[in-house]
Coordinates of C-alpha atoms and ligand atoms in Angstrom, one line a residue:
X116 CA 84.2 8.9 23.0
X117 CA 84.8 6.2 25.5
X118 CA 86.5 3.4 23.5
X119 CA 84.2 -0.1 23.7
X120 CA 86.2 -3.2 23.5
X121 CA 84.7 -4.8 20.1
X122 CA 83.8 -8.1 21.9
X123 CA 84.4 -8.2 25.6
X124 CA 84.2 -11.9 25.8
X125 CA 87.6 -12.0 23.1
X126 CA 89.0 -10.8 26.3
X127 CA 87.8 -13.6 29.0
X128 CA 90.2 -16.7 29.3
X129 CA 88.1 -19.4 30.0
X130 CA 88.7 -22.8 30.8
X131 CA 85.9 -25.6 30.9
X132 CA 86.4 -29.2 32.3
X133 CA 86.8 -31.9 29.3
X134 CA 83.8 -33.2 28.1
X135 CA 82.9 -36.9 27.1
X136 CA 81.8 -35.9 23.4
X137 CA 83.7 -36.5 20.9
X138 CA 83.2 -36.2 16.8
X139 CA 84.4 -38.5 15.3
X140 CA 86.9 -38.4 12.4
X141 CA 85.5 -35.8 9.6
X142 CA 84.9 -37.0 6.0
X143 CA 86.9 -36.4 3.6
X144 CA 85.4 -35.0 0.9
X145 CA 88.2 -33.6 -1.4
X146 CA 87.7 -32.9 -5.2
X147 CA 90.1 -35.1 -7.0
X148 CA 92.7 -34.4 -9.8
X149 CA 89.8 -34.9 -12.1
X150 CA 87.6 -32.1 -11.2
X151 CA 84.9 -34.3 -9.5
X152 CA 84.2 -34.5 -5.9
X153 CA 83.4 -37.6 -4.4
X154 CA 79.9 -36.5 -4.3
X155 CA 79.8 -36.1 -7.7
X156 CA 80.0 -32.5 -7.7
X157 CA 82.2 -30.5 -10.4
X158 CA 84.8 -27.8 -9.2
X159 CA 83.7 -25.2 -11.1
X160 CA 80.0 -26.4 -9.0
X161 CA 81.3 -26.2 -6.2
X162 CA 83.7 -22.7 -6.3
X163 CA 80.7 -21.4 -7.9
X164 CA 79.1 -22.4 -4.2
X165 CA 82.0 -21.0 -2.0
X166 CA 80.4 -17.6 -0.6
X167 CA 82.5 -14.7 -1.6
X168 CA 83.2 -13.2 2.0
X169 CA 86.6 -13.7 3.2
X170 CA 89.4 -11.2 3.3
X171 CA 91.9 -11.7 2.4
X172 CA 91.5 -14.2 -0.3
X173 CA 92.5 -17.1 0.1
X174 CA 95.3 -19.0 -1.7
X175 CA 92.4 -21.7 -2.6
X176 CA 88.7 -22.5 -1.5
X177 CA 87.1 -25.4 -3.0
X178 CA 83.4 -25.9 -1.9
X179 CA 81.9 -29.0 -1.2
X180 CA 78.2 -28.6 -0.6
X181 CA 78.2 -29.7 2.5
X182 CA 77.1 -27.3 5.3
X183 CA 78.2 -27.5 8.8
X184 CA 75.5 -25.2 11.1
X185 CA 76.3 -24.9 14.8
X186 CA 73.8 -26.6 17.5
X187 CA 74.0 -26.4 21.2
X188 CA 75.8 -29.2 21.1
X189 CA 79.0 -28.2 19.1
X190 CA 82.1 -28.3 21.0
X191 CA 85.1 -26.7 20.2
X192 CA 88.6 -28.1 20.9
X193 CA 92.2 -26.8 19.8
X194 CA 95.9 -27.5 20.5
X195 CA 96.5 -23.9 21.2
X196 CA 94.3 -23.5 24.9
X197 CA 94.1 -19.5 23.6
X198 CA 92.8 -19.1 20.1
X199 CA 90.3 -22.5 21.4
X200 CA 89.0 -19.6 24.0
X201 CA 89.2 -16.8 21.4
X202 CA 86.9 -18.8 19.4
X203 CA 84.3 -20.4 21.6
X204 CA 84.1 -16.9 23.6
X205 CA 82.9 -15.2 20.2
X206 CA 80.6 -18.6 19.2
X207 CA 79.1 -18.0 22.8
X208 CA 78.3 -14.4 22.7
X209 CA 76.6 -14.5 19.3
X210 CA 75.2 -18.1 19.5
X211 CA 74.0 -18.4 23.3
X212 CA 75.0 -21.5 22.5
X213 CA 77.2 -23.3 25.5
X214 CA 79.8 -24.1 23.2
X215 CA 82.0 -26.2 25.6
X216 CA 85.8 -26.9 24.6
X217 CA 87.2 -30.2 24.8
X218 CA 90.7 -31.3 25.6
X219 CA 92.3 -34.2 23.1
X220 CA 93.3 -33.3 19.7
X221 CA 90.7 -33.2 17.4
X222 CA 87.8 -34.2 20.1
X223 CA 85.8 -30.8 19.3
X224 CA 83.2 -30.7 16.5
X225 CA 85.3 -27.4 15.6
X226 CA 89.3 -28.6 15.9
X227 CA 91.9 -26.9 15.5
X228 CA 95.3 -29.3 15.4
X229 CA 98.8 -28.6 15.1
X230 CA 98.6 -32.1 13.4
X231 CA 98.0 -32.6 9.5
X232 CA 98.9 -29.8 7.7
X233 CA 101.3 -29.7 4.7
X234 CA 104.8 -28.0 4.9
X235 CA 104.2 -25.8 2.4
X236 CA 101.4 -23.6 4.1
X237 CA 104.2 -22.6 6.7
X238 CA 104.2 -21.0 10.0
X239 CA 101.2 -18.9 9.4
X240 CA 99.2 -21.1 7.0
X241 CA 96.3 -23.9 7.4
X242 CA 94.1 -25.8 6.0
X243 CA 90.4 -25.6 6.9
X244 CA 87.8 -28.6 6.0
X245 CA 84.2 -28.3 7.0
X246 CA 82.3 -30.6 6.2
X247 CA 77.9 -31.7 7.7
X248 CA 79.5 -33.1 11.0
X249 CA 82.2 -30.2 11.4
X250 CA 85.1 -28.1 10.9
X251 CA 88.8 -29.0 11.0
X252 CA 91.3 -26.3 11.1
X253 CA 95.2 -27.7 10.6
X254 CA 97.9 -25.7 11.1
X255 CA 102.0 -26.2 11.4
X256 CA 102.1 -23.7 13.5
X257 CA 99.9 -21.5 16.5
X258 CA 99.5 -18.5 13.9
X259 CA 98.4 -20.5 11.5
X260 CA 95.5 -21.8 13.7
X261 CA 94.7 -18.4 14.2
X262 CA 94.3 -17.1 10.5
X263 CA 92.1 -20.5 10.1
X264 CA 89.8 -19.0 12.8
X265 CA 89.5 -16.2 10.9
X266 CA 88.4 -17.1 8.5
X267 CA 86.2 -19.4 9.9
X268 CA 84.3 -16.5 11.3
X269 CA 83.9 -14.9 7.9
X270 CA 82.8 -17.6 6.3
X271 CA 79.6 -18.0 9.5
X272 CA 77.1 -15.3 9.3
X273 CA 78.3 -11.5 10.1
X274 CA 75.9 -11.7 13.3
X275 CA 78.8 -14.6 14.4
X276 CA 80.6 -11.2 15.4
X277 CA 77.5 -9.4 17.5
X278 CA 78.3 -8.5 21.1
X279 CA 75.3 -10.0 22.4
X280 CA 72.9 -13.0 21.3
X281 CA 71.7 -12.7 17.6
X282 CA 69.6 -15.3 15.7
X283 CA 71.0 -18.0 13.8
X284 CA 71.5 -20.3 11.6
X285 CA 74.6 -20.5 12.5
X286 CA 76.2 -22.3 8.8
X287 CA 79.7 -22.6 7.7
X288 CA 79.6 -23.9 4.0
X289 CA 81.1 -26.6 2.7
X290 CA 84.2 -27.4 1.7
X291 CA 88.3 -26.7 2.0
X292 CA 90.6 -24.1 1.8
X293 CA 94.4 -24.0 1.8
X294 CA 95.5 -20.7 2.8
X295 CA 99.6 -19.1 3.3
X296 CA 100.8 -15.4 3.1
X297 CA 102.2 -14.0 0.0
X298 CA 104.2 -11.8 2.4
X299 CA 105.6 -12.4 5.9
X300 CA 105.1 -8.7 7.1
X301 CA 101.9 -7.6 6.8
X302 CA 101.4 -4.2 9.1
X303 CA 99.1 -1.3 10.3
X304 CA 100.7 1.9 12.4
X305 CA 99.0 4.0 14.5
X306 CA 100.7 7.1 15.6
X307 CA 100.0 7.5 19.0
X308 CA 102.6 10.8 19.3
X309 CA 100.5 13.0 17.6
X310 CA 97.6 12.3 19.3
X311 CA 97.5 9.8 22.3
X312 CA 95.2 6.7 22.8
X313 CA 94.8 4.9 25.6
X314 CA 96.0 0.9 26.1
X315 CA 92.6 0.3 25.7
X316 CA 92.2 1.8 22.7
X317 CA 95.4 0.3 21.0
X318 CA 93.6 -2.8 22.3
X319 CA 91.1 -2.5 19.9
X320 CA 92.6 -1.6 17.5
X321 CA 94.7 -4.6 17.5
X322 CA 91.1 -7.1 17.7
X323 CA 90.3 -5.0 14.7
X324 CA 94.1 -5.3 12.4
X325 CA 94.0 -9.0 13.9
X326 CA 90.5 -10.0 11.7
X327 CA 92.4 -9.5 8.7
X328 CA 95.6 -11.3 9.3
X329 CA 97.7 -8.5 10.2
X330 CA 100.4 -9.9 12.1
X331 CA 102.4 -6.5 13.1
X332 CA 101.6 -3.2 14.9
X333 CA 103.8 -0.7 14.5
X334 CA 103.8 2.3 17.1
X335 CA 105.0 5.2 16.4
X336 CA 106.1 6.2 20.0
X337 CA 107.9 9.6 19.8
X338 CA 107.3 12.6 17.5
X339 CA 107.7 16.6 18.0
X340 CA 104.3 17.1 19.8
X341 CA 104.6 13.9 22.3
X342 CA 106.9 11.5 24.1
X343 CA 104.6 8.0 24.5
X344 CA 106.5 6.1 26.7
X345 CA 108.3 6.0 30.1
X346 CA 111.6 5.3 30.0
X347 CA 113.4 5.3 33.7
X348 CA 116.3 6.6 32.8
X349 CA 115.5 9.5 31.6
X350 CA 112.0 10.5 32.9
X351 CA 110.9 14.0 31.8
X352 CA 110.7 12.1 28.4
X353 CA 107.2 11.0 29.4
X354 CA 106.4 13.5 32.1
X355 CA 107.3 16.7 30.2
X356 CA 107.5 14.8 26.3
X357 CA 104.3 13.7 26.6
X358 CA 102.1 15.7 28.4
X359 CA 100.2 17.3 25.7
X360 CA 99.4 16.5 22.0
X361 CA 98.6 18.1 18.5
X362 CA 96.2 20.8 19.7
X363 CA 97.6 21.2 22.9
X364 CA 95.2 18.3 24.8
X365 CA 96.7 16.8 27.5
X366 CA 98.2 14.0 25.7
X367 CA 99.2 11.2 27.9
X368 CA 102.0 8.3 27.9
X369 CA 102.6 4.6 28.6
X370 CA 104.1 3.4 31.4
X371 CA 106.4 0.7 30.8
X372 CA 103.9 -1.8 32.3
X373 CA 101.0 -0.4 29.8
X374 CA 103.4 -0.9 27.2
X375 CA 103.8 -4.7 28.1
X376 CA 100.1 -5.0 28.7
X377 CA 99.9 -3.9 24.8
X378 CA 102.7 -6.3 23.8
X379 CA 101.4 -8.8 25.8
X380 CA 97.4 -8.5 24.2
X381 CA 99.1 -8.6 20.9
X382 CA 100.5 -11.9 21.6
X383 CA 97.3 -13.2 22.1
X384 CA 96.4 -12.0 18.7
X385 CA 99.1 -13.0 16.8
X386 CA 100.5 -9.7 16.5
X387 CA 104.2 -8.4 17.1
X388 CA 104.8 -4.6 18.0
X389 CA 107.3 -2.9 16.7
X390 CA 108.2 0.0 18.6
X391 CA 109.0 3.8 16.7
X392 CA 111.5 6.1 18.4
X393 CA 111.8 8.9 15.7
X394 CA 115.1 10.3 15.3
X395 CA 117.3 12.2 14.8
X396 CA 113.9 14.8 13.3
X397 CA 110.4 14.7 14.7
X398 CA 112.6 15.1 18.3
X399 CA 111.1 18.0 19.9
X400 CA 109.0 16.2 22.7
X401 CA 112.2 14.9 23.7
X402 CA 114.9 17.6 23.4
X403 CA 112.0 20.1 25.2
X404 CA 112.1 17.4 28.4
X405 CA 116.0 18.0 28.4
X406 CA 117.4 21.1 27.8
X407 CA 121.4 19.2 27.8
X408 CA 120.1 17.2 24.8
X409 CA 120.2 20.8 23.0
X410 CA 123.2 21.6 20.8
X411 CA 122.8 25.3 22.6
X412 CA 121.8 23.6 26.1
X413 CA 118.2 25.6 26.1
X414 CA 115.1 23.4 26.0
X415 CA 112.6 24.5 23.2
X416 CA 108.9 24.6 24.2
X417 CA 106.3 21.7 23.7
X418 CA 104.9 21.6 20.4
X419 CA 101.2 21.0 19.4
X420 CA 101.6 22.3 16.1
X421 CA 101.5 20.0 13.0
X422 CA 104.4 21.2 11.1
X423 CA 107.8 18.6 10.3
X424 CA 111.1 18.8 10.1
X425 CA 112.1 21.6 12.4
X426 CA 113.6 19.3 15.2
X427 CA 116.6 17.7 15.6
X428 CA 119.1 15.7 17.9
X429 CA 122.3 17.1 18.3
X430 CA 124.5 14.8 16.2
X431 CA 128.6 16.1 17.5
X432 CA 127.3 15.4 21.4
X433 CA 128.0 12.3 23.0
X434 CA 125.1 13.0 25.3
X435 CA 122.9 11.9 22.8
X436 CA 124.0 8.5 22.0
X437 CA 123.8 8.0 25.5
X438 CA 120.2 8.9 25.6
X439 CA 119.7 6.7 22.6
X440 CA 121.4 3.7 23.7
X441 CA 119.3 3.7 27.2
X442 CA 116.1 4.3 25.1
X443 CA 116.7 1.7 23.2
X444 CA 117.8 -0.4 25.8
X445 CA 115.0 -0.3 27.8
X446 CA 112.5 -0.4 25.1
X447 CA 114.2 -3.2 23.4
X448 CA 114.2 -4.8 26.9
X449 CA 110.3 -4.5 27.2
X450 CA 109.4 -5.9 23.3
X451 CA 109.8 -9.5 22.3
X452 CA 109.5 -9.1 18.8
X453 CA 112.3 -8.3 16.6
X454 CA 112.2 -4.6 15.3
X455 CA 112.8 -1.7 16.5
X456 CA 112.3 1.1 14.4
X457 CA 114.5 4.1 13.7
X458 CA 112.4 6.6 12.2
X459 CA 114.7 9.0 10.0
X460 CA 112.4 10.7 7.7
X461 CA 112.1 14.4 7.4
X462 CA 115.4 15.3 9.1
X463 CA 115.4 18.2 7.6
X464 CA 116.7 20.3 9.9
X465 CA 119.8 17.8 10.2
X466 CA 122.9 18.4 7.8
X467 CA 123.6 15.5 5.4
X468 CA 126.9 14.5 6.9
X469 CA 125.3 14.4 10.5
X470 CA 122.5 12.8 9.7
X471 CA 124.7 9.8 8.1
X472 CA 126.6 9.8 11.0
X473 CA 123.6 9.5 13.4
X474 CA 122.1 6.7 11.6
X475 CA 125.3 5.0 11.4
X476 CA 125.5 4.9 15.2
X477 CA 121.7 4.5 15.5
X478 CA 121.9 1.1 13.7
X479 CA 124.6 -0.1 16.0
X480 CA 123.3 0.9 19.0
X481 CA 119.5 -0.9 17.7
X482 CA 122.1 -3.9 16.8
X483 CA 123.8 -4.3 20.5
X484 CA 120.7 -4.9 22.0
X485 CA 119.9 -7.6 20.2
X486 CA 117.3 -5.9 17.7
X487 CA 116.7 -5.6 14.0
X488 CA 116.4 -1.8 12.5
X489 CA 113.6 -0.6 10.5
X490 CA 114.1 2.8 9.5
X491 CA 111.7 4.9 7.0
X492 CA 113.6 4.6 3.8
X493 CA 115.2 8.0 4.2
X494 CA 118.2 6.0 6.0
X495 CA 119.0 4.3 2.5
X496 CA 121.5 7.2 1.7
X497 CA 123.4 6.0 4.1
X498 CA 125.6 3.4 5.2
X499 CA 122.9 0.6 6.3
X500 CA 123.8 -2.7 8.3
X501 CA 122.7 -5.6 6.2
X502 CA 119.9 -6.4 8.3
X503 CA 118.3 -2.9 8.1
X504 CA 114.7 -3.3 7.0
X505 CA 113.5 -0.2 5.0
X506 CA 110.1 1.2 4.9
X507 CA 109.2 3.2 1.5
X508 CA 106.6 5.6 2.0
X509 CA 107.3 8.3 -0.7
X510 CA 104.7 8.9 -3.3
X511 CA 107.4 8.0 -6.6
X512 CA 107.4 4.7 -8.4
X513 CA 111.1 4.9 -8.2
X514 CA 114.1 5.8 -5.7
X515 CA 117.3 4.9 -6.3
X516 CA 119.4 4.4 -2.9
X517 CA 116.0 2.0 -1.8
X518 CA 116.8 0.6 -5.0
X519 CA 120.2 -0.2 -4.5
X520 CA 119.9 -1.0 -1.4
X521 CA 117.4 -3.7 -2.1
X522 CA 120.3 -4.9 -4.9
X523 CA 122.3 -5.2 -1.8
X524 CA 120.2 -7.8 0.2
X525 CA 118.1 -5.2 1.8
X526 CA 114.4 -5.7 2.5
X527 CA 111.7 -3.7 2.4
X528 CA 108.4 -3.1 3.8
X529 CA 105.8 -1.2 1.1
X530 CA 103.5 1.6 2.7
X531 CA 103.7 4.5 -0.5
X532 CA 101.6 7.3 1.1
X533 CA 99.5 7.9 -1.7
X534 CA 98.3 4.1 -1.9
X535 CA 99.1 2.6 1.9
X536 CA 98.4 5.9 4.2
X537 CA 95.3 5.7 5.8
X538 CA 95.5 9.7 7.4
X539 CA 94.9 10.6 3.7
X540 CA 91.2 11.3 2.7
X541 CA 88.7 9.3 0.5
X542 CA 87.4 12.3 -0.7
X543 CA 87.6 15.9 -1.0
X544 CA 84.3 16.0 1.5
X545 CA 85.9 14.5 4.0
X546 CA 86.5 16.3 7.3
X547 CA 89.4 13.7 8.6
X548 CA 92.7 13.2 7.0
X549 CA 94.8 15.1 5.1
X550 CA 95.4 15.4 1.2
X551 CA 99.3 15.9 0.2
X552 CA 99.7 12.3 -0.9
X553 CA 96.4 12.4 -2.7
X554 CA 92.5 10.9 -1.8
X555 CA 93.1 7.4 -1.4
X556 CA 89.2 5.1 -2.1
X557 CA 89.3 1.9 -1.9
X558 CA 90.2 1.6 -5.5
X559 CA 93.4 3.3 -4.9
X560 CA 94.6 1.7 -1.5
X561 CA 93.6 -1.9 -3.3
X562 CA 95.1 -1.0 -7.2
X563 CA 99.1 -1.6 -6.7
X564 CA 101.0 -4.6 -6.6
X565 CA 103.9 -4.3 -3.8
X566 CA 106.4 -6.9 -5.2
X567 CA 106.2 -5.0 -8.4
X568 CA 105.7 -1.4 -7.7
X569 CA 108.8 0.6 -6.9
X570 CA 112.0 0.2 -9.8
X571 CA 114.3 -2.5 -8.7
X572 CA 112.8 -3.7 -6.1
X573 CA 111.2 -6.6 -6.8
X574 CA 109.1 -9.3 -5.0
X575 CA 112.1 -11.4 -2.9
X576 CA 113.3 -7.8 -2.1
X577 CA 110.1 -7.0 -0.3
X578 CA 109.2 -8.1 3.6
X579 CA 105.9 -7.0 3.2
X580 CA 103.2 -4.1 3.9
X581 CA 102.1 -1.7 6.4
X582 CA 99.3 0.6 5.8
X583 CA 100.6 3.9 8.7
X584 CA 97.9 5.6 10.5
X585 CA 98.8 9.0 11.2
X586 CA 96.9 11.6 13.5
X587 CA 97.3 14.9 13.1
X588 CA 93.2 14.8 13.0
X589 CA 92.6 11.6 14.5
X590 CA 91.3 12.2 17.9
X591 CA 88.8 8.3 18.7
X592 CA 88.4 5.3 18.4
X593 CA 86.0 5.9 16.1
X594 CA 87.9 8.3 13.8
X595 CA 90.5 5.7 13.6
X596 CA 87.8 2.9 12.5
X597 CA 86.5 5.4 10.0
X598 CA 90.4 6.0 8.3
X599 CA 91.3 2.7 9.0
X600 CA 88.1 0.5 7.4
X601 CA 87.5 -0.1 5.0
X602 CA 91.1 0.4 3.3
X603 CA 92.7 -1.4 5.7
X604 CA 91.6 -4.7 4.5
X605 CA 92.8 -3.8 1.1
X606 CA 96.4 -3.3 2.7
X607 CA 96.0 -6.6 4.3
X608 CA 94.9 -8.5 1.5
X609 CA 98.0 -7.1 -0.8
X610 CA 100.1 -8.4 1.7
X611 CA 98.1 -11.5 2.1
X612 CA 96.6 -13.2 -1.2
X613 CA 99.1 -14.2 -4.3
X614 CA 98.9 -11.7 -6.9
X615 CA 96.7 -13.9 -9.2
X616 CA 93.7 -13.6 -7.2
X617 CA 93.8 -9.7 -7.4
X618 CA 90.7 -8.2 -8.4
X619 CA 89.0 -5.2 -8.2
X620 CA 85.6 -6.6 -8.8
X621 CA 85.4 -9.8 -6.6
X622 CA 87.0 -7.7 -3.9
X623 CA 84.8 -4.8 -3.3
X624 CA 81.9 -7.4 -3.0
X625 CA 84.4 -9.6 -0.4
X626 CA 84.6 -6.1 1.6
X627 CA 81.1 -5.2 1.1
X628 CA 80.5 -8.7 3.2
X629 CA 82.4 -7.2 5.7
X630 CA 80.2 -4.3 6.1
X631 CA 77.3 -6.1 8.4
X632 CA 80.4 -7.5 10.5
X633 CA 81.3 -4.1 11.4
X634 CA 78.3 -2.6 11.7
X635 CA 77.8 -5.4 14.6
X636 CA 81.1 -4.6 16.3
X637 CA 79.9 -0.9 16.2
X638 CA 82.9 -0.5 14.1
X639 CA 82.6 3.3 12.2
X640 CA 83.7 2.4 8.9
X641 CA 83.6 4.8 5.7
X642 CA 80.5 3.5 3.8
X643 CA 82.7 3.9 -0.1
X644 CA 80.3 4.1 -3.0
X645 CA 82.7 1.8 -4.7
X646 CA 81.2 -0.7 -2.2
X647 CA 77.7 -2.4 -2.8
X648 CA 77.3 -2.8 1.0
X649 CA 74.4 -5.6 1.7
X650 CA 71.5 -5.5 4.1
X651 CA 72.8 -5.1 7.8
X652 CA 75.5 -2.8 6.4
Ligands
TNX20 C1 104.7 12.3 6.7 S1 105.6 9.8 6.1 C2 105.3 11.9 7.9 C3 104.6 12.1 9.2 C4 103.3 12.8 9.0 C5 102.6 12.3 7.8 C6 101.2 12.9 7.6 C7 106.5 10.0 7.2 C8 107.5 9.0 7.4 N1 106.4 11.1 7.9 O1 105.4 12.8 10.1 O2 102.5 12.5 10.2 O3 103.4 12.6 6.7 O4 100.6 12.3 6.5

């Protein structure tokens, strides 16, 4: 399938001239510490009004009645040029509407400021107020402008999200929300080693990941069946490592320009990538491009098998840390955010003792160029640096080196495979995914609490989420959509919402909203009968 950007127009960066109109300061229309609105309306009244569509929850939503509906004449004008363009270009494309952005804080009839907001929504939290004559979105902070937008969008029609001209009215309802993560990391993986995808495609993917507030993408570059990514110094990696795939397709790789083009589109979506090279297991692509990586100097053949744990770097030669500090060097070089990631899980054909001693050097090589380690949390049973993020992925309620390496100051990121992983199946019927971690509906992915979930590793131990994509049978676009929605959301809004607001009920008819939304993105989501999906679905 050829992969369709979801909305083209996300893509355009327009500028308009200023305009003369300008909206005048909005009302304020707050309920007061007595439960009634200035209008006279009760809070339970008014959250009994809120619409029940946006996911994540937010921390708060108080309704006030008062609907805001999109003319011709709404402007839109933000302190962040970017997300004002990300917004008017989808307004346009569903509205026909001109929707013409404005220069001057607060001059749009849509604002969004990086004025006004309290402290304690943070760097990725805002404050949206719509009231009849517009919509304010505050913010401390760029990201936070762009969550408001979010959910903004979800709180408009799901035709706001159609490709091409739809039929209003185009309402926002009444009223405010405060809104801040529970979690800071918030991910989705894709595995792009198993089974390549195409800039584009990760493109997508990120627009999709970014309606839901996930704020990192973590690609898992480098496995047995395929090297991902050009690296100069040692070029068979991509040329050899990467030219096939699971099922022996002709896999592909990024060159190191692609790669930037990917970190570079995540910017614009508030998204940090944090690059995977697997090691010292899931190394074949890479020791079958050099046969001197080899502890017996032959080169194995490509692999397009899906078997684990048969590869491994050779631990005693100083070749290899050579190869691993000018990977990571040049991958480090290329990625603004933070993390690089380690891998280390299923090094099962590594001995104990060398696989300590790898990760040992590992982290220290990750630490000299400036970068944080994540590592799966396999690497707990050894020495860690006490930066050393770990991701838990097993299927057990407890571990105890994760454990006491959380009592040590380590964080960790939640993605337990038979809740988080998104390769597993729904159901038995179907044909996608896999099944060793379980069938995960949306029941399952949405029914665990990650800062209370694994022994001894409580909530200020935990960074955050990531729900991994695998693909041993992912092959499109649209088989990742159909894995990836609708638990994806679920994932996001763990990471997301406090813990109070958690709710099976109210959240299956939140992602049930979602359903039309998709449907006019040409998104191929999993229709779950635990889902009452609405007309348009
Ligand atoms: C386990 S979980 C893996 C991957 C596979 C996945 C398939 C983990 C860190 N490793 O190598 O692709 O299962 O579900």
């Amino acid at each position: 399938m050829n992969p369709m950007p979801i909305n083209p127009v996300n893509r355009v960066l327009r500028r308009t001239g200023r305009t003369a109109r300008a909206v005048g300061a909005l009302a304020v229309f707050a309920v007061t510490a007595a439960g009634v609105s200035a209008a006279g309306v009760t809070a339970a009244q008014a959250a009994a009004a809120f619409p029940n569509t946006v996911v994540p929850v937010p921390v708060s939503e108080v309704a006030s009645g008062a609907t805001y509906t999109l003319t011709s004449a709404t402007t839109v004008s933000s302190d962040v040029t970017g997300i004002g363009d990300y917004l008017a270009g989808i307004l346009r494309t569903s509205t026909g509407y001109p929707i013409t952005e404005t220069t001057g804080t607060g001059s749009g009839s849509i604002a969004l400021e990086l004025t006004g907001a309290p402290t304690t929504v943070g760097a990725e939290g805002y404050v949206l107020t719509s009231t009849a004559t517009g919509v304010v979105i505050q913010a401390n902070q760029a990201a936070g402008l762009f969550h408001g937008v979010q959910t903004l969008l979800q709180l408009m029609p799901p035709a706001v999200m159609s490709p091409s001209v739809a039929a209003g009215p185009w309402t926002v309802p009444g009223g405010t929300i405060t809104d801040y993560p529970r979690f800071e990391h918030r991910g989705a993986m894709l595995d792009v080693a198993r089974h390549f995808f195409t800039v584009a495609q990760v493109e997508r993917y990120i627009d999709e990941i970014a309606l839901y507030k996930i704020d990192y993408l973590h690609l898992h570059l480098t496995d047995d069946q395929g090297w991902r990514i050009a690296i100069n110094s040692w070029p068979n990696l991509a040329t050899v490592g990467g030219s096939t795939e699971v099922g022996g397709g002709a896999g592909g790789y990024y060159t190191q320009a692609d790669y930037s083009a990917i970190v570079a589109y995540a910017q614009t979506r508030y998204v940090t990538i944090v690059p995977e090279i697997d090691s010292p297991g899931h190394t074949n692509a890479a020791l079958a491009s050099y046969a001197s990586l080899n502890c017996n100097g032959v080169a194995p053949a490509l692999y397009t098998g899906t078997n684990v744990g048969f590869s491994s770097l050779c631990v005693p030669l100083a070749l290899t840390y050579t190869f691993f500090d000018q990977v990571v060097g040049e991958i480090a070089a290329l990625t603004p955010g933070p993390y690089i990631h380690i891998g280390g899980d299923e090094a099962s054909s590594t001995t104990a003792s060398d696989y300590a001693t790898f990760e040992g050097k590992a982290q220290n090589i990750v630490a000299s160029h400036g970068k944080t380690v994540v590592g799966w949390h396999n690497i707990s049973t050894t020495a860690l640096l006490p930066s050393t993020v770990l991701q838990f992925w097993d299927t057990t309620t407890s571990n105890s080196s994760v454990a006491a390496a959380a009592a040590s100051g380590s964080k960790v990121i939640m993605s337990p495979a038979n809740h988080a992983y998104l390769d597993m199946k729904y159901n038995r019927k179907i044909k996608l995914g896999q099944t060793w971690a379980g069938l995960i509906d949306v029941d399952t992915a949405y029914g665990w609490d990650p800062g209370n979930y694994l022994t001894g590793v409580g909530e200020s131990s935990v960074a955050g989420v990531e729900a991994p994509l695998w693909t041993e049978t992912i092959l499109t676009s649209a088989d990742i959509d159909y894995m990836a929605f609708p638990r994806l959301p679920a994932i996001a809004e763990l990471g997301w919402s406090p813990w109070s607001t958690h709710n099976q009920t109210t959240f299956t008819q939140r992602l049930g909203a979602q359903g039309p939304r998709w449907k006019d993105m040409g998104v191929n989501y999993y229709q779950s009968t635990q889902v009452t999906w609405p007309p348009g679905s």
